mmCIF file of C-alpha atoms and ligand atoms in Angstrom:
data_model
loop_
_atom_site.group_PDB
_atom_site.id
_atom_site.type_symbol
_atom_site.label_atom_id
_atom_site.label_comp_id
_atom_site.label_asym_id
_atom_site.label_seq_id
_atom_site.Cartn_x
_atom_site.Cartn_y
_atom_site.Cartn_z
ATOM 1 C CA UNK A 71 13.729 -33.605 6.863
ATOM 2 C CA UNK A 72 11.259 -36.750 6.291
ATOM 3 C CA UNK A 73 8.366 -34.576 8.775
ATOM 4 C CA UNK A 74 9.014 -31.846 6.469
ATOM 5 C CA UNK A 75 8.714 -33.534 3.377
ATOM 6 C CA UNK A 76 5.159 -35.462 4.438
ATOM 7 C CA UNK A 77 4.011 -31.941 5.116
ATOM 8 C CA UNK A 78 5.094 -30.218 2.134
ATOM 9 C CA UNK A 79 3.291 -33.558 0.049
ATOM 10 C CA UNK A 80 0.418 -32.965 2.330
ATOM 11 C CA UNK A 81 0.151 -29.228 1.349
ATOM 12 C CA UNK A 82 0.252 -30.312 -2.197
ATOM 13 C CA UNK A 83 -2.448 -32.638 -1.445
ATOM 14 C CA UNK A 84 -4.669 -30.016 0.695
ATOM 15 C CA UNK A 85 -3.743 -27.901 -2.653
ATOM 16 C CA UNK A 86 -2.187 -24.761 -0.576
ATOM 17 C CA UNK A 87 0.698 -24.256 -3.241
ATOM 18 C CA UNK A 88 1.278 -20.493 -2.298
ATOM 19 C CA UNK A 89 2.122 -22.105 1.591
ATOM 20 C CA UNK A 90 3.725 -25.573 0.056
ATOM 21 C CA UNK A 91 6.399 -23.312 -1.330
ATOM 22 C CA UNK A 92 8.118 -22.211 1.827
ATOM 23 C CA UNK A 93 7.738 -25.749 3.191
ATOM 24 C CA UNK A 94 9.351 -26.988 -0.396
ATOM 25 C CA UNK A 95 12.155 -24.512 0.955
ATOM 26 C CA UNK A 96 12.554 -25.639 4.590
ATOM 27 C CA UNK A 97 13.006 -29.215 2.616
ATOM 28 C CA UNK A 98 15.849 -28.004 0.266
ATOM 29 C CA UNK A 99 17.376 -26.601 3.364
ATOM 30 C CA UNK A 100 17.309 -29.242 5.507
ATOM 31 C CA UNK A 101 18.566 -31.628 2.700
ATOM 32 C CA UNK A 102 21.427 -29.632 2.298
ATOM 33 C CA UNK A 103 22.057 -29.466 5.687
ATOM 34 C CA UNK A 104 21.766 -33.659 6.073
ATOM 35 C CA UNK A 105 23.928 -33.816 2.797
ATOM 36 C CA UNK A 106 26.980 -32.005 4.512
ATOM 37 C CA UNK A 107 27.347 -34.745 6.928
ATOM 38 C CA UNK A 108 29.319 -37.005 4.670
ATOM 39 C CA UNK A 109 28.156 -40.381 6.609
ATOM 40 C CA UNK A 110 24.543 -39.481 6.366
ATOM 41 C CA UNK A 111 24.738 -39.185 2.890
ATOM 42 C CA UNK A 112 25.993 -42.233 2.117
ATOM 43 C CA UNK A 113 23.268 -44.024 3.590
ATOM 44 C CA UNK A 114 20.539 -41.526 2.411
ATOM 45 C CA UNK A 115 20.604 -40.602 -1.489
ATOM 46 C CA UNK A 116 20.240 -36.876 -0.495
ATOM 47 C CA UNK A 117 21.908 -35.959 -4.091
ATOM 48 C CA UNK A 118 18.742 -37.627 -5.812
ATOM 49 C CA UNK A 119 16.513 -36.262 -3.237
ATOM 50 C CA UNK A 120 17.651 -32.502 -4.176
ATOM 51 C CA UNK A 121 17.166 -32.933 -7.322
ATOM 52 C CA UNK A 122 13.955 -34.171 -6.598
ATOM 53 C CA UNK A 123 13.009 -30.803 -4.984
ATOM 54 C CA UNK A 124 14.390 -28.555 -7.633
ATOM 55 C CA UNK A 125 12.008 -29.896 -9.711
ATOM 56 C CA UNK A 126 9.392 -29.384 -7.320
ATOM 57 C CA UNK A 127 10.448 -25.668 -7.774
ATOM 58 C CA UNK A 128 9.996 -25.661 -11.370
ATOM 59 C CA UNK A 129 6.295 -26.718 -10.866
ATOM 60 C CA UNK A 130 6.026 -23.375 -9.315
ATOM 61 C CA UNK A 131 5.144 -19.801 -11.389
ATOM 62 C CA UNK A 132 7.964 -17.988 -9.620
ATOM 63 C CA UNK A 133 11.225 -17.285 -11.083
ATOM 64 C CA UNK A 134 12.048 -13.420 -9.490
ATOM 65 C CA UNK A 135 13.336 -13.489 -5.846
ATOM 66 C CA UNK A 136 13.662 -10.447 -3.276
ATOM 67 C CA UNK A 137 17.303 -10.988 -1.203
ATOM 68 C CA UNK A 138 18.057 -8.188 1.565
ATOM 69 C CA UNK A 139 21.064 -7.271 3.297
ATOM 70 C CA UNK A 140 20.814 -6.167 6.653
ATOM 71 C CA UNK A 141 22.842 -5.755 9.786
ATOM 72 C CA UNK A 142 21.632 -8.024 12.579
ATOM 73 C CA UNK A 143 21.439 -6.059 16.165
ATOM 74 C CA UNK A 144 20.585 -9.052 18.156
ATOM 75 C CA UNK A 145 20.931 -12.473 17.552
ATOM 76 C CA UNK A 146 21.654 -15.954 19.580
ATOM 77 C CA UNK A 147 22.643 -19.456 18.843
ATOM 78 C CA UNK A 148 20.433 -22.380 18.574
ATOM 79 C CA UNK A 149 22.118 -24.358 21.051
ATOM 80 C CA UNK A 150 22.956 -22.238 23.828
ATOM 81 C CA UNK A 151 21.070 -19.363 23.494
ATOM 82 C CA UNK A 152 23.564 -16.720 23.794
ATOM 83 C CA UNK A 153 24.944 -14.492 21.322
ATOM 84 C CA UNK A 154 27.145 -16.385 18.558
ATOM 85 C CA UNK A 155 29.961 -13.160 18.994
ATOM 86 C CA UNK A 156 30.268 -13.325 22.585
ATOM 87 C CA UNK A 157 32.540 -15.700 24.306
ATOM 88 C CA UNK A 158 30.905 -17.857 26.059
ATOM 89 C CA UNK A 159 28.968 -19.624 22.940
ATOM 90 C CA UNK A 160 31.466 -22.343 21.847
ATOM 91 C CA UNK A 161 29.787 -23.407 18.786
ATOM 92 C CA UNK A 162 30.048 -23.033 15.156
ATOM 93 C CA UNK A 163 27.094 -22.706 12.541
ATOM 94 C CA UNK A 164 26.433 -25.268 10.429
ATOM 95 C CA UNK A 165 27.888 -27.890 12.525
ATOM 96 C CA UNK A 166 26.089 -30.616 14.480
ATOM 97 C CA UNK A 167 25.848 -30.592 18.472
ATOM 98 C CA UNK A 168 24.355 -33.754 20.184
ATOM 99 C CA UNK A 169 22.498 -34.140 16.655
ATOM 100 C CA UNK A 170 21.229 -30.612 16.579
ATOM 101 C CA UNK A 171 22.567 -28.390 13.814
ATOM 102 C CA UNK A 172 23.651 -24.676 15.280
ATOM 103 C CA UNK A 173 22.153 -22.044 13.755
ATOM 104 C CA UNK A 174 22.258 -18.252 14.335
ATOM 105 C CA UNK A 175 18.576 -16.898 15.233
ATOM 106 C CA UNK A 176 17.875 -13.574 14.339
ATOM 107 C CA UNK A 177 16.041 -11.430 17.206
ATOM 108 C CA UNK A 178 16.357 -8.046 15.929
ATOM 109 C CA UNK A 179 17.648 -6.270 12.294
ATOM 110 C CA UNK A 180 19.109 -2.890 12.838
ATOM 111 C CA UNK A 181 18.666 -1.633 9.050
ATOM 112 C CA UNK A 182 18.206 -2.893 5.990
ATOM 113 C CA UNK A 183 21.048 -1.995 3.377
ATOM 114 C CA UNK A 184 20.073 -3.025 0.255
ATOM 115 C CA UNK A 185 16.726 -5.422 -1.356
ATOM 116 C CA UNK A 186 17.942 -6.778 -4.893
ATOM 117 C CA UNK A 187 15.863 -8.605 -6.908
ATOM 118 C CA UNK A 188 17.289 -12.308 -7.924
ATOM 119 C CA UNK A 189 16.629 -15.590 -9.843
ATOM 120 C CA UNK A 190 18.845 -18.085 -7.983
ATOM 121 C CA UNK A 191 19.001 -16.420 -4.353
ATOM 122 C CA UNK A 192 20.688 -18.507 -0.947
ATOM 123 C CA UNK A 193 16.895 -18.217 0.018
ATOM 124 C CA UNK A 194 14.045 -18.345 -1.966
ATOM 125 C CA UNK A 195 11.139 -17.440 0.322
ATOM 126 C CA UNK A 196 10.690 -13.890 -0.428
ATOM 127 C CA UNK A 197 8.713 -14.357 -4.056
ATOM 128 C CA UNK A 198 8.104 -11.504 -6.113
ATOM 129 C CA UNK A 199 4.951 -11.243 -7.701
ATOM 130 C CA UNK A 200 4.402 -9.191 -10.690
ATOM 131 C CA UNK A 201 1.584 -6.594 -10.303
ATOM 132 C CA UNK A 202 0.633 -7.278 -14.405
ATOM 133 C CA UNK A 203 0.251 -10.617 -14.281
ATOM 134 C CA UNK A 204 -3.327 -11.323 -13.671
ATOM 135 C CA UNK A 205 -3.465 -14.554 -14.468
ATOM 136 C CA UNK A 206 -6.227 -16.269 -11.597
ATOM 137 C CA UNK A 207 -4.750 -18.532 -8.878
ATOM 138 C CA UNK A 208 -5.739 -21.979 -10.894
ATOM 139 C CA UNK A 209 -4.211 -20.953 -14.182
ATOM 140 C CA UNK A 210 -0.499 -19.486 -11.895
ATOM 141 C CA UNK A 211 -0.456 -23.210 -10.570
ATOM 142 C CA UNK A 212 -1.382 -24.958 -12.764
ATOM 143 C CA UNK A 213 1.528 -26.781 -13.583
ATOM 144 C CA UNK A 214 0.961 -28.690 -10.196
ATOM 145 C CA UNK A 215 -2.113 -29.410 -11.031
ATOM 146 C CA UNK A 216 -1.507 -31.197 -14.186
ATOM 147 C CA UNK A 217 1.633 -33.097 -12.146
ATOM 148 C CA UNK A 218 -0.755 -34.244 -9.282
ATOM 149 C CA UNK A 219 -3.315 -35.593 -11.790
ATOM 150 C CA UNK A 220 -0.508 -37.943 -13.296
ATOM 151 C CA UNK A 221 -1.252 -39.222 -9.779
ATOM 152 C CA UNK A 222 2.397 -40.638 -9.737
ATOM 153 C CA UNK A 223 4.498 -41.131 -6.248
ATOM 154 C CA UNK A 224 5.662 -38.333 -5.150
ATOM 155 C CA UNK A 225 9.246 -39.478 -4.467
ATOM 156 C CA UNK A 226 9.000 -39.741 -8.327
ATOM 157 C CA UNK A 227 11.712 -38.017 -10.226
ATOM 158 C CA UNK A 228 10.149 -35.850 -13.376
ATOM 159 C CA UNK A 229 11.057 -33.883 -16.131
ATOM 160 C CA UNK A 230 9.260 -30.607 -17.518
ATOM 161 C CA UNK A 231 9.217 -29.879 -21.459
ATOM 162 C CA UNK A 232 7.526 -26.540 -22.044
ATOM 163 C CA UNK A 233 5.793 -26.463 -25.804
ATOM 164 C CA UNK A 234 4.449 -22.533 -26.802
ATOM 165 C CA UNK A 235 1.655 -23.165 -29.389
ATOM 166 C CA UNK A 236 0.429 -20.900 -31.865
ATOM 167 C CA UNK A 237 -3.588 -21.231 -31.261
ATOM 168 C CA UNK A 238 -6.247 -20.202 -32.705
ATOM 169 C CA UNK A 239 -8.640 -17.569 -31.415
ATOM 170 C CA UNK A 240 -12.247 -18.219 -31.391
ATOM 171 C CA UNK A 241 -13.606 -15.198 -29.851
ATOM 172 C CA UNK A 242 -13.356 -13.982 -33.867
ATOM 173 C CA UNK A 243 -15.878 -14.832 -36.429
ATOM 174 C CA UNK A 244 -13.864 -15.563 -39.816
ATOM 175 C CA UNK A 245 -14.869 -13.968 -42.721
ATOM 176 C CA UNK A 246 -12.800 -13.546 -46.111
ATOM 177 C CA UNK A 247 -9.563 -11.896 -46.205
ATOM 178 C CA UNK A 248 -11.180 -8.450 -48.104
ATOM 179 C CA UNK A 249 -14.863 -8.984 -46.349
ATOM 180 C CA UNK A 250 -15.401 -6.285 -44.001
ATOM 181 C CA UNK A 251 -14.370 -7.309 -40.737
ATOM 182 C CA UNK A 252 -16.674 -9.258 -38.681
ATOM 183 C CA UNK A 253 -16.138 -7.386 -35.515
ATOM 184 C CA UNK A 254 -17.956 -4.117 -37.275
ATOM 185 C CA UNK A 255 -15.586 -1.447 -38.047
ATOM 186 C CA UNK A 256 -15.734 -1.355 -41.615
ATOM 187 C CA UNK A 257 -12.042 -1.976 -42.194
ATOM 188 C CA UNK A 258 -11.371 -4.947 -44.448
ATOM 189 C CA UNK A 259 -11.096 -8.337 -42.512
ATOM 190 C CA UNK A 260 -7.459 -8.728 -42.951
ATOM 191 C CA UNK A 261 -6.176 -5.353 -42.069
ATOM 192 C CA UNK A 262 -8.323 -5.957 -38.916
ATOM 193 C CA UNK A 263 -9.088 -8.808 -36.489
ATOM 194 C CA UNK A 264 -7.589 -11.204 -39.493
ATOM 195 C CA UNK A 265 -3.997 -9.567 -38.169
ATOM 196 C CA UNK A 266 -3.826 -11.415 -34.654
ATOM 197 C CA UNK A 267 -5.992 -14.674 -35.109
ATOM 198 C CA UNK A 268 -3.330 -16.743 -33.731
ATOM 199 C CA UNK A 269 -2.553 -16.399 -29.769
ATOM 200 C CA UNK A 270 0.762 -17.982 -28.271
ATOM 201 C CA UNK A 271 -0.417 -21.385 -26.174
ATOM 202 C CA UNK A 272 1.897 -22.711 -23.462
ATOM 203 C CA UNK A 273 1.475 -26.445 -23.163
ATOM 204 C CA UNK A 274 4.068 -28.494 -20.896
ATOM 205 C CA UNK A 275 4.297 -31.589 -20.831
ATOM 206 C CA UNK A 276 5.310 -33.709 -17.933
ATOM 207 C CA UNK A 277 7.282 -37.220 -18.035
ATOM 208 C CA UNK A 278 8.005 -39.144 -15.245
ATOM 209 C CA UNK A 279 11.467 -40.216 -14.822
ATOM 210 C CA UNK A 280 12.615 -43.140 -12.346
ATOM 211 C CA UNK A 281 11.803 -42.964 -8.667
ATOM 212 C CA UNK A 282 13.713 -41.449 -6.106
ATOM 213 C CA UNK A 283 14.426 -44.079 -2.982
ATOM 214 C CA UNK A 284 15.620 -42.317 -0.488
ATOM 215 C CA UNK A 285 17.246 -44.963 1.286
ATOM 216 C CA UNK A 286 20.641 -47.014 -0.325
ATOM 217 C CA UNK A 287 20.363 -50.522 0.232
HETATM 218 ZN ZN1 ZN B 396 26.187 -21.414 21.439
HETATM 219 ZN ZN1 ZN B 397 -12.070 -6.351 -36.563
#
């Protein structure tokens, strides 16, 4: 969990955000993994640490999730390498052999069932984009941006107040309400471009709450 988390702060760093986001998920998995072993979490503040991370996801422009069902052909176990159905594979998923957790590894999906689309899937990996926004890579992340300028520690707890402005456009030259509008059609500036001068303005605004020590003393 702590190698995953210096590389998803390192991705930040390196400013890959598209590929920090599966490695922000491998962390939220593995933390919830850690926090189900009750005497690891007493030492570690997992709770705070998860908390952490979903606001990490809130940084992030993606709020639409793809989850598929499927029927698994072929699969084996972590630990021993055979199939979890068959007999001979003792263990359990989720639980911890010789400090290795068991999982089931899928080799091969037979079909796929059904794909919905979801805002608070198990897994979060498979983002959906949406084909109309066309917003440019700088302005979809930007949120991270702004939070890695505060240049605070990243084990920094945060919280995320979104303001919507009404703004002013000034790709319109203002002229009086019954001029003839300046954009040259010849309809009167206020049944024209004087209808939409305003545009909506999202602003957020980022406060850093206490930090996050990952270790109980
Ligand atoms: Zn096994
Ligand atoms: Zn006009």
């Amino acid at each position: 969990m702590f190698c995953n988390l210096c590389m998803y702060f390192e991705l930040l760093k390196e400013k890959r955000y598209k590929s920090s986001w599966d490695k922000l998920q491998d962390c939220i998995d593995l933390a919830k993994m850690v926090g189900s072993y009750i005497e690891i979490e007493n030492r570690l503040e997992i709770s705070k640490v998860l908390h952490l991370l979903s606001s990490y996801e809130t940084l992030y422009p993606y709020s639409v999730f793809a989850s598929s069902e499927y029927i698994i052909s072929k699969s084996h176990c972590s630990i021993c390498g055979q199939s979890m159905l068959s007999l001979s594979c003792q263990h359990i998923k989720g639980k911890l052999y010789w400090g290795e957790v068991a999982v089931e590894m899928i080799d091969e999906i037979k079909t796929f069932q059904a794909v919905a689309l979801v805002s608070h899937p198990e897994d979060k990996r498979c983002v959906i984009e949406l084909s109309d926004d066309n917003r440019t890579e700088v302005k979809k992340f930007k949120r991270i941006d702004q939070f890695l300028e505060l240049n605070q520690p990243f084990l920094q707890d945060f919280s995320i107040k979104k303001i919507i402005e009404n703004r002013m456009r000034d790709d319109i030259k203002i002229v009086g309400r019954n001029d003839p509008c300046s954009c040259g059609t010849g309809v009167k500036f206020k049944k024209c471009c004087g209808k939409d001068l305003y545009y909506k303005h999202e602003r957020n605004i980022i406060t850093p709450l206490q930090t996050v020590s990952m270790i109980k003393l």
